[in-house]
Short mmCIF file of C-alpha atoms and ligand atoms in Angstrom, two decimals:
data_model
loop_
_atom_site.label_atom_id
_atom_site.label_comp_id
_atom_site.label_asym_id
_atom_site.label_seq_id
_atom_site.Cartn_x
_atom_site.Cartn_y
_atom_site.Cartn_z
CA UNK A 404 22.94 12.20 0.30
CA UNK A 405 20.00 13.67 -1.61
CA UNK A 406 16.86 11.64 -2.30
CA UNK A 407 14.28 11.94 -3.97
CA UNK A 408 10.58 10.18 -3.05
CA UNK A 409 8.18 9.65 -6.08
CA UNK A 410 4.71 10.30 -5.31
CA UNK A 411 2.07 12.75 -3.35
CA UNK A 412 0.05 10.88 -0.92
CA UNK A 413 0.40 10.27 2.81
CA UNK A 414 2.63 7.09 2.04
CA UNK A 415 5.00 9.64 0.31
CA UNK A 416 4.48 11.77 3.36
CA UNK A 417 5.46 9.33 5.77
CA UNK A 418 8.41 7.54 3.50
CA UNK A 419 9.57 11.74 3.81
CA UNK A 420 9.26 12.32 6.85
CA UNK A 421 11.69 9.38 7.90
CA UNK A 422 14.22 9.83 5.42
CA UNK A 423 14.60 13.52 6.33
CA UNK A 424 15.31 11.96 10.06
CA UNK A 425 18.47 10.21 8.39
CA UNK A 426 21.30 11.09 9.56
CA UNK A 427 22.67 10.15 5.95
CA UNK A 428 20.18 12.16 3.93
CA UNK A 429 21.34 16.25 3.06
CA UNK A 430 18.00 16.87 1.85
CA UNK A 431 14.83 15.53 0.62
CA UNK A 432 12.90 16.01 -2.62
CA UNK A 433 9.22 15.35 -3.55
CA UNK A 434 8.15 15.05 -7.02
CA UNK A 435 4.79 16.59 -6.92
CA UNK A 436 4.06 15.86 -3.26
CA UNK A 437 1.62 17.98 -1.57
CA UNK A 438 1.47 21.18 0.81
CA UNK A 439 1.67 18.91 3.37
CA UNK A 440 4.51 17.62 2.68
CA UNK A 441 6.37 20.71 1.60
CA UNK A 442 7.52 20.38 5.97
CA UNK A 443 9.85 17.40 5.38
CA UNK A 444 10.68 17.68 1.59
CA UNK A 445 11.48 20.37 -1.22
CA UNK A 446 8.94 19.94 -3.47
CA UNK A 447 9.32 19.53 -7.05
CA UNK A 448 6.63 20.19 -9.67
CA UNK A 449 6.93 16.93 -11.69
CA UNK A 450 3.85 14.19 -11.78
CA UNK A 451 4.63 11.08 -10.49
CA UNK A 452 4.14 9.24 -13.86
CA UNK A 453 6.13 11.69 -16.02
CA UNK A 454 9.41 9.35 -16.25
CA UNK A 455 11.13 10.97 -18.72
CA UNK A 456 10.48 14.61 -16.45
CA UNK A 457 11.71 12.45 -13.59
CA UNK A 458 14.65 11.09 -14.75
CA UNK A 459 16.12 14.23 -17.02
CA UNK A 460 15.51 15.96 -13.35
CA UNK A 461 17.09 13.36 -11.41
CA UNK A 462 20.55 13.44 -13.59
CA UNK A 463 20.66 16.78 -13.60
CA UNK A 464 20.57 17.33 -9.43
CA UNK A 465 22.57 14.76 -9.19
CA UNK A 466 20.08 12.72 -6.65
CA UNK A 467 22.14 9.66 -4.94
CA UNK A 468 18.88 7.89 -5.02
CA UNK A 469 14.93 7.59 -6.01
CA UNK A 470 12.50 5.59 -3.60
CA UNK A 471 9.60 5.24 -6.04
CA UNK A 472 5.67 5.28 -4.15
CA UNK A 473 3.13 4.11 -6.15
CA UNK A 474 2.48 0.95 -8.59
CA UNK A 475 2.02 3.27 -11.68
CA UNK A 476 5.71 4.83 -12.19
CA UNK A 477 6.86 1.35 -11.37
CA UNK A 478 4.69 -0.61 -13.82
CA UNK A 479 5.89 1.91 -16.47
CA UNK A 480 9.75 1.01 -16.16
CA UNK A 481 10.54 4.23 -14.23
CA UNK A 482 13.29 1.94 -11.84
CA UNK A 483 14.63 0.84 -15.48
CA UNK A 484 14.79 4.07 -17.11
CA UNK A 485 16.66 5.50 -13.94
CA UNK A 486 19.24 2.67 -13.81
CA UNK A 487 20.36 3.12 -17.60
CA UNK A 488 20.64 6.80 -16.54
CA UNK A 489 22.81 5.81 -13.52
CA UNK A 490 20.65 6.79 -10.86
CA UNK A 491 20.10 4.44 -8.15
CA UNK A 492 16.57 3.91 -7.46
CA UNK A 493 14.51 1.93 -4.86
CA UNK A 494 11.68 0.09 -6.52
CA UNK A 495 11.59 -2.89 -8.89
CA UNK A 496 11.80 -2.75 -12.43
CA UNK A 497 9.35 -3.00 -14.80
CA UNK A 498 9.34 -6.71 -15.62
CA UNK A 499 9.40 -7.28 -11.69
CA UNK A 500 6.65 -4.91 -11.21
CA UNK A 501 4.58 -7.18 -13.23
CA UNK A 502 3.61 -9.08 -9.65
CA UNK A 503 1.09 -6.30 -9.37
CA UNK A 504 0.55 -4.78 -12.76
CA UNK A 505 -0.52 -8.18 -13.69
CA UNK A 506 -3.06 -10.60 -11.80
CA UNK A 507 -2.49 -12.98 -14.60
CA UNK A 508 1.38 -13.12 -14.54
CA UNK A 509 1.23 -12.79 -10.51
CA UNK A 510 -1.44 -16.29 -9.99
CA UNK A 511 0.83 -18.31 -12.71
CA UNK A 512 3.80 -17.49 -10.84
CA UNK A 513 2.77 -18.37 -7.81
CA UNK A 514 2.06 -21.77 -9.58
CA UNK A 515 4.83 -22.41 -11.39
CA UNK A 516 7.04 -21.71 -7.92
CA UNK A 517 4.21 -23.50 -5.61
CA UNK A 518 3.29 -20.06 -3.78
CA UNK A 519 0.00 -20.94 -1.71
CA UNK A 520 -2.80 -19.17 -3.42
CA UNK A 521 -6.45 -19.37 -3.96
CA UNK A 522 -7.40 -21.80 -6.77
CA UNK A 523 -8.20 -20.03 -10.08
CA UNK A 524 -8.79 -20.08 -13.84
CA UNK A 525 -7.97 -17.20 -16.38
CA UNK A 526 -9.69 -15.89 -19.28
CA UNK A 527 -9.87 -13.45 -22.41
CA UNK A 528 -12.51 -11.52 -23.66
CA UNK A 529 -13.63 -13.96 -26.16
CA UNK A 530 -14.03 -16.32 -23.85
CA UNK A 531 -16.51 -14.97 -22.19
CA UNK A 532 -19.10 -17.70 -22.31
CA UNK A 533 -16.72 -20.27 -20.25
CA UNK A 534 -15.91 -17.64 -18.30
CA UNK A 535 -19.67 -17.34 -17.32
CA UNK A 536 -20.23 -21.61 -17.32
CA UNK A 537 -17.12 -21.67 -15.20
CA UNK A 538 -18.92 -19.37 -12.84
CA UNK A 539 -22.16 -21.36 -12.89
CA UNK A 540 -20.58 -24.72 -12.64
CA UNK A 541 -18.63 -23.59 -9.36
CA UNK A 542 -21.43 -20.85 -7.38
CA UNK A 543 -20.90 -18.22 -4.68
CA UNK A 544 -19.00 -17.09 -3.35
CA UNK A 545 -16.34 -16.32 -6.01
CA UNK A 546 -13.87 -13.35 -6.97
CA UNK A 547 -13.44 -12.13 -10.35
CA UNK A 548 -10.78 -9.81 -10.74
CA UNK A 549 -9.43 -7.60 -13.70
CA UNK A 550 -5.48 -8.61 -14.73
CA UNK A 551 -4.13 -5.08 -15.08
CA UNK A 552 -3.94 -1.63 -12.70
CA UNK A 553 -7.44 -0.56 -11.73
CA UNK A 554 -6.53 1.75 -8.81
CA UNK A 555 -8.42 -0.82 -6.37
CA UNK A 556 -11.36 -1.19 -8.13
CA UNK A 557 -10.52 -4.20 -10.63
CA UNK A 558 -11.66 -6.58 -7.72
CA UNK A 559 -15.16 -7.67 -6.90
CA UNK A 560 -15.90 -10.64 -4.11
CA UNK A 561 -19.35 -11.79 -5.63
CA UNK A 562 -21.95 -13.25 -2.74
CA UNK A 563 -24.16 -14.58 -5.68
CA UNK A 564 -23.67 -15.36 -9.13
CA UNK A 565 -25.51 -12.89 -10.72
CA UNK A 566 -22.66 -10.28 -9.01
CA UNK A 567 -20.34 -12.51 -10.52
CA UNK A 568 -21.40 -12.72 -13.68
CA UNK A 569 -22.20 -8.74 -13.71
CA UNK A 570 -18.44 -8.36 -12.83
CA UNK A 571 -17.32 -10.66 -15.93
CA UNK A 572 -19.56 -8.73 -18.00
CA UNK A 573 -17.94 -4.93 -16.67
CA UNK A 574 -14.85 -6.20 -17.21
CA UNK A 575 -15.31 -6.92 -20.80
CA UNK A 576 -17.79 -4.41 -21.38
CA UNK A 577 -14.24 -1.87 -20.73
CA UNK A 578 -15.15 -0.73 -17.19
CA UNK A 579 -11.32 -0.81 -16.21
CA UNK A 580 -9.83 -0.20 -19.65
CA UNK A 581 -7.23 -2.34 -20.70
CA UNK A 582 -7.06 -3.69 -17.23
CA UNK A 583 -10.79 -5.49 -17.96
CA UNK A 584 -9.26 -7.07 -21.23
CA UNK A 585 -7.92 -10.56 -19.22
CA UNK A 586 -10.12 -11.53 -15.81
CA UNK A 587 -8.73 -14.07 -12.68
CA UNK A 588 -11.76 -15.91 -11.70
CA UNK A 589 -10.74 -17.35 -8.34
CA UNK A 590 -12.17 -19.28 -5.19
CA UNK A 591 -12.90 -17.02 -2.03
CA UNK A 592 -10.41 -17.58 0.87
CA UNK A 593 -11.47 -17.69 4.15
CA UNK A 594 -10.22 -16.34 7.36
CA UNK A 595 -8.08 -13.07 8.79
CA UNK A 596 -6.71 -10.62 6.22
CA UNK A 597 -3.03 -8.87 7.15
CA UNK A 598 -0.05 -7.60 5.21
CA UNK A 599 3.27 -8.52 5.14
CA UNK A 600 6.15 -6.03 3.55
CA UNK A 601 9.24 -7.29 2.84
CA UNK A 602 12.48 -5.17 1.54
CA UNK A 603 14.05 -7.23 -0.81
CA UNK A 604 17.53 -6.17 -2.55
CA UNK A 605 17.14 -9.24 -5.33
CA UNK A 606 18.31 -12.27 -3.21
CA UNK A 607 17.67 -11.24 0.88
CA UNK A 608 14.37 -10.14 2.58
CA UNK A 609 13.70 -8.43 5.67
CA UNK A 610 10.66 -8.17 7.07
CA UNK A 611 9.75 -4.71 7.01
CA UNK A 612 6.54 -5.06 9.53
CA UNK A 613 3.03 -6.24 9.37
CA UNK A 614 -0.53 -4.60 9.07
CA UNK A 615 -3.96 -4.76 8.65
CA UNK A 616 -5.57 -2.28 6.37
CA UNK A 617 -9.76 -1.72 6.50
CA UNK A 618 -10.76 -1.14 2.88
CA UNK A 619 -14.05 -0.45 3.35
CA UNK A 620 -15.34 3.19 3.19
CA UNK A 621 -17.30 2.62 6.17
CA UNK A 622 -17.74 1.20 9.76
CA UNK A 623 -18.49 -2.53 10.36
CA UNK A 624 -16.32 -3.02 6.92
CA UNK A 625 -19.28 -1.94 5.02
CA UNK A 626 -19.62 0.58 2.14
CA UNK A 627 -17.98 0.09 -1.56
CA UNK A 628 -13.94 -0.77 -1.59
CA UNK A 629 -11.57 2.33 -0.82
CA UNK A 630 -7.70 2.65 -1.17
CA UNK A 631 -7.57 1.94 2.87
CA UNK A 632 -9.55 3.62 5.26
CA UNK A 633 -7.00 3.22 8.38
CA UNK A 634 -4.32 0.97 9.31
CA UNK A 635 -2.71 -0.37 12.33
CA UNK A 636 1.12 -1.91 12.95
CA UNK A 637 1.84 -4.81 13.88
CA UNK A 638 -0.83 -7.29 12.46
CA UNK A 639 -1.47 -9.38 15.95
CA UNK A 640 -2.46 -12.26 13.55
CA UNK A 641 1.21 -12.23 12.42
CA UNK A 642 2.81 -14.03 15.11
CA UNK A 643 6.37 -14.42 14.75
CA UNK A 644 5.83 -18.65 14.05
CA UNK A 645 3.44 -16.92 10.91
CA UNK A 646 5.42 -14.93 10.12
CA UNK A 647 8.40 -17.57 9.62
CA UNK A 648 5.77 -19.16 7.40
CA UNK A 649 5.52 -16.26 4.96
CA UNK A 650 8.46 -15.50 4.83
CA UNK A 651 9.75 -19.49 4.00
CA UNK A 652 6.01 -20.37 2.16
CA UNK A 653 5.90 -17.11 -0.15
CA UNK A 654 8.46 -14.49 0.04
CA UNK A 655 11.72 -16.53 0.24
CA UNK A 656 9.79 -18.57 -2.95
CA UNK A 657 9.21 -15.33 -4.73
CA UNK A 658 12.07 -13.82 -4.33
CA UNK A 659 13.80 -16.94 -6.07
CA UNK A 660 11.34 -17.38 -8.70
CA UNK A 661 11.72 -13.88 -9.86
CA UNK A 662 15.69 -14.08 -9.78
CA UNK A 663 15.20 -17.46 -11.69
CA UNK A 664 12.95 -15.85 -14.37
CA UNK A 665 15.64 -13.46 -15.00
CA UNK A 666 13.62 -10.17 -13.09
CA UNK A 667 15.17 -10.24 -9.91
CA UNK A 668 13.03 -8.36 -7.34
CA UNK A 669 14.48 -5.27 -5.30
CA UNK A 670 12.09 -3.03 -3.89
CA UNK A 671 9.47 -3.55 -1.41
CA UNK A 672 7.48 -6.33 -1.57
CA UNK A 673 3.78 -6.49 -0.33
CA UNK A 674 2.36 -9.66 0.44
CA UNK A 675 -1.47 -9.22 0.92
CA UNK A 676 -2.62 -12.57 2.69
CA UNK A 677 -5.35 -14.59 4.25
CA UNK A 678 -4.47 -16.47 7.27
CA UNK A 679 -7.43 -19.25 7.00
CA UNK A 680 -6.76 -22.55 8.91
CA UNK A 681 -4.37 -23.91 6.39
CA UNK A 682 -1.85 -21.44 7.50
CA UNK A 683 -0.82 -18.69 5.08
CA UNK A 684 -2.29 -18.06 1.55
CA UNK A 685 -1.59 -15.32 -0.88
CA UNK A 686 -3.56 -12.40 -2.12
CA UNK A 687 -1.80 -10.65 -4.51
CA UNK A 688 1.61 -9.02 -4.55
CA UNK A 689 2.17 -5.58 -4.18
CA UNK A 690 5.53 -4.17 -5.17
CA UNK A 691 5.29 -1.25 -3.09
CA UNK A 692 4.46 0.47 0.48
CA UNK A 693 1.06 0.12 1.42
CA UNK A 694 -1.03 3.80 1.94
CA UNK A 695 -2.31 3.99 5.01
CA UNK A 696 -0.11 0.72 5.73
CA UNK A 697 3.55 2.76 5.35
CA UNK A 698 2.34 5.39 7.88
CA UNK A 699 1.42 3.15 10.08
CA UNK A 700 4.89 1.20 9.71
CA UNK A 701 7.29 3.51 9.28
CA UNK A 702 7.21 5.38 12.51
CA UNK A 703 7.92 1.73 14.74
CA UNK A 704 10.85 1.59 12.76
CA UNK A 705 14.10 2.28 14.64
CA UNK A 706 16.72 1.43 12.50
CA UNK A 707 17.57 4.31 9.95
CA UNK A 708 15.13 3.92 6.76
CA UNK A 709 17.86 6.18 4.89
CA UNK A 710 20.54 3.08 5.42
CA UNK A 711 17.97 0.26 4.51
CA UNK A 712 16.95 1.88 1.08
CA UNK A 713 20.75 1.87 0.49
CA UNK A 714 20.91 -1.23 1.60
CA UNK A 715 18.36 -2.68 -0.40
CA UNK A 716 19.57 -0.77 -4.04
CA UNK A 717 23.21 -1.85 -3.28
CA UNK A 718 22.35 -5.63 -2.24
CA UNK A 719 23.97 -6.01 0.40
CA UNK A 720 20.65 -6.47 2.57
CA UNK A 721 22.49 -9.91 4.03
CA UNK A 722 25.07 -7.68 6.76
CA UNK A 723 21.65 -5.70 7.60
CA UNK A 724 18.72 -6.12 10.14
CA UNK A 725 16.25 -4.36 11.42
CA UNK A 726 14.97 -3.02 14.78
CA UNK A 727 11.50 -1.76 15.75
CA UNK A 728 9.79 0.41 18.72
CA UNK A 729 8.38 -2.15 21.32
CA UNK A 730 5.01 -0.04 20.41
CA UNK A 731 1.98 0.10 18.24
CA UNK A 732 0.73 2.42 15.57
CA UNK A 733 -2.82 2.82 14.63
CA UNK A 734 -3.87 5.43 11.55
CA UNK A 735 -7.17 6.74 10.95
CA UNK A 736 -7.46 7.89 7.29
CA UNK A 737 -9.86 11.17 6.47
CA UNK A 738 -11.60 11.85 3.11
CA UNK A 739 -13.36 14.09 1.40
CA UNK A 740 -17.29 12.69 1.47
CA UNK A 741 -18.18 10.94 -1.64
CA UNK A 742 -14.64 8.94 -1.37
CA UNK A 743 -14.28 6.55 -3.39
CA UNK A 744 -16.56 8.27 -5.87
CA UNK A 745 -15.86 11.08 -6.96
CA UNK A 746 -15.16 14.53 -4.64
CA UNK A 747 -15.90 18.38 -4.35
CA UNK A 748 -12.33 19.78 -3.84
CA UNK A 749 -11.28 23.10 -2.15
CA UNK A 750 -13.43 22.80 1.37
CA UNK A 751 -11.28 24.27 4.19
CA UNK A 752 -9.43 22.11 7.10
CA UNK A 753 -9.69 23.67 10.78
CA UNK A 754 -7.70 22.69 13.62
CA UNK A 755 -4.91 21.34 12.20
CA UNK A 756 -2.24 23.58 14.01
CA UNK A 757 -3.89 22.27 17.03
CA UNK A 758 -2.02 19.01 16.58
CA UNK A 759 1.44 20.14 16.77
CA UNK A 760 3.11 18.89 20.03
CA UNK A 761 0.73 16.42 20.47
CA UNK A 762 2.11 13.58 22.76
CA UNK A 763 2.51 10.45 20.23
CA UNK A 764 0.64 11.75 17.23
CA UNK A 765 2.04 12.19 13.46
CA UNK A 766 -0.05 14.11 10.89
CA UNK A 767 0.80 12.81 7.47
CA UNK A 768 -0.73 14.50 4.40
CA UNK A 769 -2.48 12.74 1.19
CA UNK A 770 -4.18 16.21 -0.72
CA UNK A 771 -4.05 19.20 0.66
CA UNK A 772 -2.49 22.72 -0.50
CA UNK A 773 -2.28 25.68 1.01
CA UNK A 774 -4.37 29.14 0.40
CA UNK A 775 -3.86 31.98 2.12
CA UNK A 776 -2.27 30.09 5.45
CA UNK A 777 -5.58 28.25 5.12
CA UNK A 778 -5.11 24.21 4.35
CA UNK A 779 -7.50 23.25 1.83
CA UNK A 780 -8.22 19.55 0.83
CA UNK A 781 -7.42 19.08 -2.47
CA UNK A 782 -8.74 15.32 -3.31
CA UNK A 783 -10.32 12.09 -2.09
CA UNK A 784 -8.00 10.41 0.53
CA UNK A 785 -6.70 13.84 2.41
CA UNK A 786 -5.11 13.02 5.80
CA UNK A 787 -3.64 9.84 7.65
CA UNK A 788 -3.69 10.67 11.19
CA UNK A 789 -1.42 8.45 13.36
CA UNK A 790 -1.06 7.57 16.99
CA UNK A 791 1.79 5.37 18.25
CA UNK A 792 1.76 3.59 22.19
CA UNK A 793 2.44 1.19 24.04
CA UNK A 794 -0.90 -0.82 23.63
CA UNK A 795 -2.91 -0.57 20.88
CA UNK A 796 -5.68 0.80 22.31
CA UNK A 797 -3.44 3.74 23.53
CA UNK A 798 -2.27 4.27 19.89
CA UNK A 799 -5.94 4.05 19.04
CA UNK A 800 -7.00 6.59 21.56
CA UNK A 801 -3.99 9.00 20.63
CA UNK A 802 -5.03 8.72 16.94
CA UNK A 803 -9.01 9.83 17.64
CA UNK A 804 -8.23 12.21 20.29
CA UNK A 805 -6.00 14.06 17.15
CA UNK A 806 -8.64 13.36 14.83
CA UNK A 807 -11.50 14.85 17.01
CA UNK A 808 -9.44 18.61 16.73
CA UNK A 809 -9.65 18.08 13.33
CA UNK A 810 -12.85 20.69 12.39
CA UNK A 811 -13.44 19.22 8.68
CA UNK A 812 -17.54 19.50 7.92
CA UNK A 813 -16.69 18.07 4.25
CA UNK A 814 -14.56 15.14 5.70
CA UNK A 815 -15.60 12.00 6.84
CA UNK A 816 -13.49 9.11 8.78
CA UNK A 817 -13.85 5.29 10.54
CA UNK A 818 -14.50 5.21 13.78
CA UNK A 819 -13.78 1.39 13.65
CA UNK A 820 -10.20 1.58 12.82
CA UNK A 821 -8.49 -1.98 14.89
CA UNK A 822 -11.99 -3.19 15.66
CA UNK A 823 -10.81 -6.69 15.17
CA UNK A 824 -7.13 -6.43 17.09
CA UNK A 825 -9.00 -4.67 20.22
CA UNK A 826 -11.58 -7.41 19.87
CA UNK A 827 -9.14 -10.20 20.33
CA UNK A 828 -6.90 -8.54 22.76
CA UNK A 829 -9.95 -8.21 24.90
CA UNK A 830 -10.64 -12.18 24.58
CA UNK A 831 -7.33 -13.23 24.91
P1 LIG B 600 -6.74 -7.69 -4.22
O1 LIG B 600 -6.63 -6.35 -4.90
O2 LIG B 600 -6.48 -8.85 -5.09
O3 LIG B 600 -6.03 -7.75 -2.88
O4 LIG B 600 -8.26 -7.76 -3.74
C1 LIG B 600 -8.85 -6.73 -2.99
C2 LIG B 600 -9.54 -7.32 -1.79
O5 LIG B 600 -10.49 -8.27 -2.19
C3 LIG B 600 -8.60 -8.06 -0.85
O6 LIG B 600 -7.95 -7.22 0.03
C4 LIG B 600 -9.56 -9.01 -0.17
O7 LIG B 600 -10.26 -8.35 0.86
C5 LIG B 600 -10.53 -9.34 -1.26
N1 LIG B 600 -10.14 -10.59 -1.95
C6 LIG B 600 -9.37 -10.69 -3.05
N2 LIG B 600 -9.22 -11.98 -3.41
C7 LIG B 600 -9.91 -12.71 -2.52
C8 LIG B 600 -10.14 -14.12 -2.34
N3 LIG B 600 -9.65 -15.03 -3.19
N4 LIG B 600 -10.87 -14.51 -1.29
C9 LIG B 600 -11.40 -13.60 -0.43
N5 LIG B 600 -11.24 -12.28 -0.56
C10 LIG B 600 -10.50 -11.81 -1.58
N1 LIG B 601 -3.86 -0.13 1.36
C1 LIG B 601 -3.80 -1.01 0.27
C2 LIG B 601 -2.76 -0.71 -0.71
O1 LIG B 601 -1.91 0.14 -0.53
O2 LIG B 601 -2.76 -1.35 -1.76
#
């Protein structure tokens, strides 16, 4: 089999990396992917949100199938445009994709199928001014978020209701776009964030691993809101009784509601929750791998990812289950300084070859090319480094001992990463 992975970060690094371990996959392709990259995959110069580039390529090499990275290919019907070509692709179509591309669509479903989520009311542009009296009438805390794709940024959990009211007025003003035109204004949830992935083939879900992510650019989970700064597998707050509870409280539900509304869902499925002392609420859906979240995932996982995606696009998920490493994986993400603003490119990386053969220790690329045999970062998220062990404080250690070779002046990194899991192991 030859697949093809859509995308150039470290997610598409990692989702690579194990499908070129398949014992079913012939070879790999990565449309762009990255220098990094170019180790596990044959690169191919197409952007990741040039469908009709992707697809015309995709007929013509005869790929058996397309696992599909990021949001933005998705949102824009690439699964869709793939299946009328007769490519098999692994990703949700466009009217599925809608869980993330719209806040809106994502909070009404979850009504209208009795998915726990934090209360909220929507609104449009024009109506600003109850947008703002809303706000008044209820106080801090209080999220506004923009409906549509804002790479992360759409988001802001206001402490006081000037923030609040500043974020109504950004989002209106056009500070996301199009994104900005409809806001979620919604009550803040309290208690312990973690992810949840599922792989979902329209009807059956299997839990494809927890996480917790650390958004925050910097240590102590301060600093603006990044893409994820690190990442570590499993989420301890996930117990398997919690896990039961997502999967029967929200995924099972969603899964349902989205076949009943005629979009069924097939892909992989991101819850993003808040464990408060209610039990389980949602989020938001994402209907994709989480980056640093996949790298972190992805190398626990024992049974073959090549089969699953298979599995997934052909449905028969039901005859398939899933096996893991009895170990942990913690990732530490590195960026260019200035992340999540914007970033010099083209400063040189130093010590990476230093990393091969190290004991328990994956190197997964984001932006980097190559110049000269020099590696060059190339953009703001640049490297996910990962260590895997039998404790989590051994994958933790693995993962900054790597990092440490890593001689990267212009870079910058947590040194926090699984702060809160280390914490409560060492209380328990
Ligand atoms: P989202 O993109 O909707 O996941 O929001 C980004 C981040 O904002 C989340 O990962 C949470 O840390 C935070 N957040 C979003 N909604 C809420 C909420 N209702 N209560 C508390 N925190 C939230
Ligand atoms: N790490 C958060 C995300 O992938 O959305």
């Amino acid at each position: 089999m030859r697949i093809l992975v859509v995308g150039s970060g470290a997610r598409e690094h990692a989702l690579c990396w194990s499908l070129a371990a398949s014992p079913l996959v012939k070879e790999v392709l990565c449309a762009p992917g990255n220098a990094g990259i170019a180790r596990d995959a044959r690169l191919v110069p197409i952007a990741s949100e040039a469908i009709d580039d992707i697809v015309r390529f995709a007929v013509s090499e005869r790929v058996d199938l397309v696992v599909v990275g990021p949001e933005k290919p998705l949102a824009l019907g690439l699964v869709d445009r793939l299946q009328a070509a007769g490519v098999r692709a692994l990703g949700p179509s466009a009217a599925a994709a809608r869980l993330e591309s719209s806040k809106v669509f994502a909070k009404d479903f979850c009504r209208r199928h009795g998915i726990p989520t934090a209360a909220y009311r929507v609104f449009e542009a024009r109506e600003r001014d109850a947008a703002r009296a809303w706000i008044e009438a209820r106080g801090a805390p209080i999220v506004v978020k923009a409906d549509g794709l804002a790479a992360g940024k759409g988001v802001t959990v206001a402490a006081t209701v000037e923030e609040a009211l500043a974020a109504v007025d950004a989002a209106f003003g056009g500070a996301f776009g199009e994104a900005g035109a409809r806001i979620v204004v919604e009550e803040m949830l309290e208690g312990e964030e973690a992810s949840l992935f599922a792989l979902c083939d329209g009807t059956r879900a299997l839990v494809l691993g927890t996480a917790q992510d650390h958004k925050r650019a910097f240590d102590g989970d301060r600093g603006p809101n990044t893409g994820g700064m690190g990442a570590y597998s499993p989420a301890p707050v996930l117990s398997p009784a919690m896990i039961e509870r997502v999967m029967n409280e929200i995924v099972r539900p969603a899964l349902a509601g989205m076949a009943a509304e005629g979009a069924p869902f097939r892909g992989i499925l991101y819850a993003g929750l808040m464990i408060g002392p209610e039990g389980p609420k949602l989020l938001e859906f994402n209907v994709r791998m989480g980056d640093p979240e996949c790298q972190v995932i992805l190398p626990r996982l024992m049974t073959d990812f090549g089969q699953l995606a298979f599995g997934a696009v052909d449905g028969v998920l039901a005859s398939m289950s899933l096996r893991w490493y009895p170990n942990h994986a913690l990732g530490v993400v590195l960026a260019t300084r200035g992340y999540p603003g914007p970033v010099q490119r083209g400063s040189e990386i130093r010590g990476l070859e230093t990393l091969n053969g190290l004991e328990e220790t994956l190197v997964f690329h984001a932006a980097t090319r190559r110049e000269q045999g020099r590696w060059i970062a190339d953009g703001g998220r640049v490297l996910t480094v990962v260590g895997t062990g039998a404790t989590l404080a051994e994958a933790r250690d693995r993962a900054y001992v790597a990092v440490a070779r890593i001689d990267w002046p212009e870079g910058f990194f947590r040194r926090d990463i699984g702060w809160r899991a280390l914490a409560r192991s060492a209380t328990d």
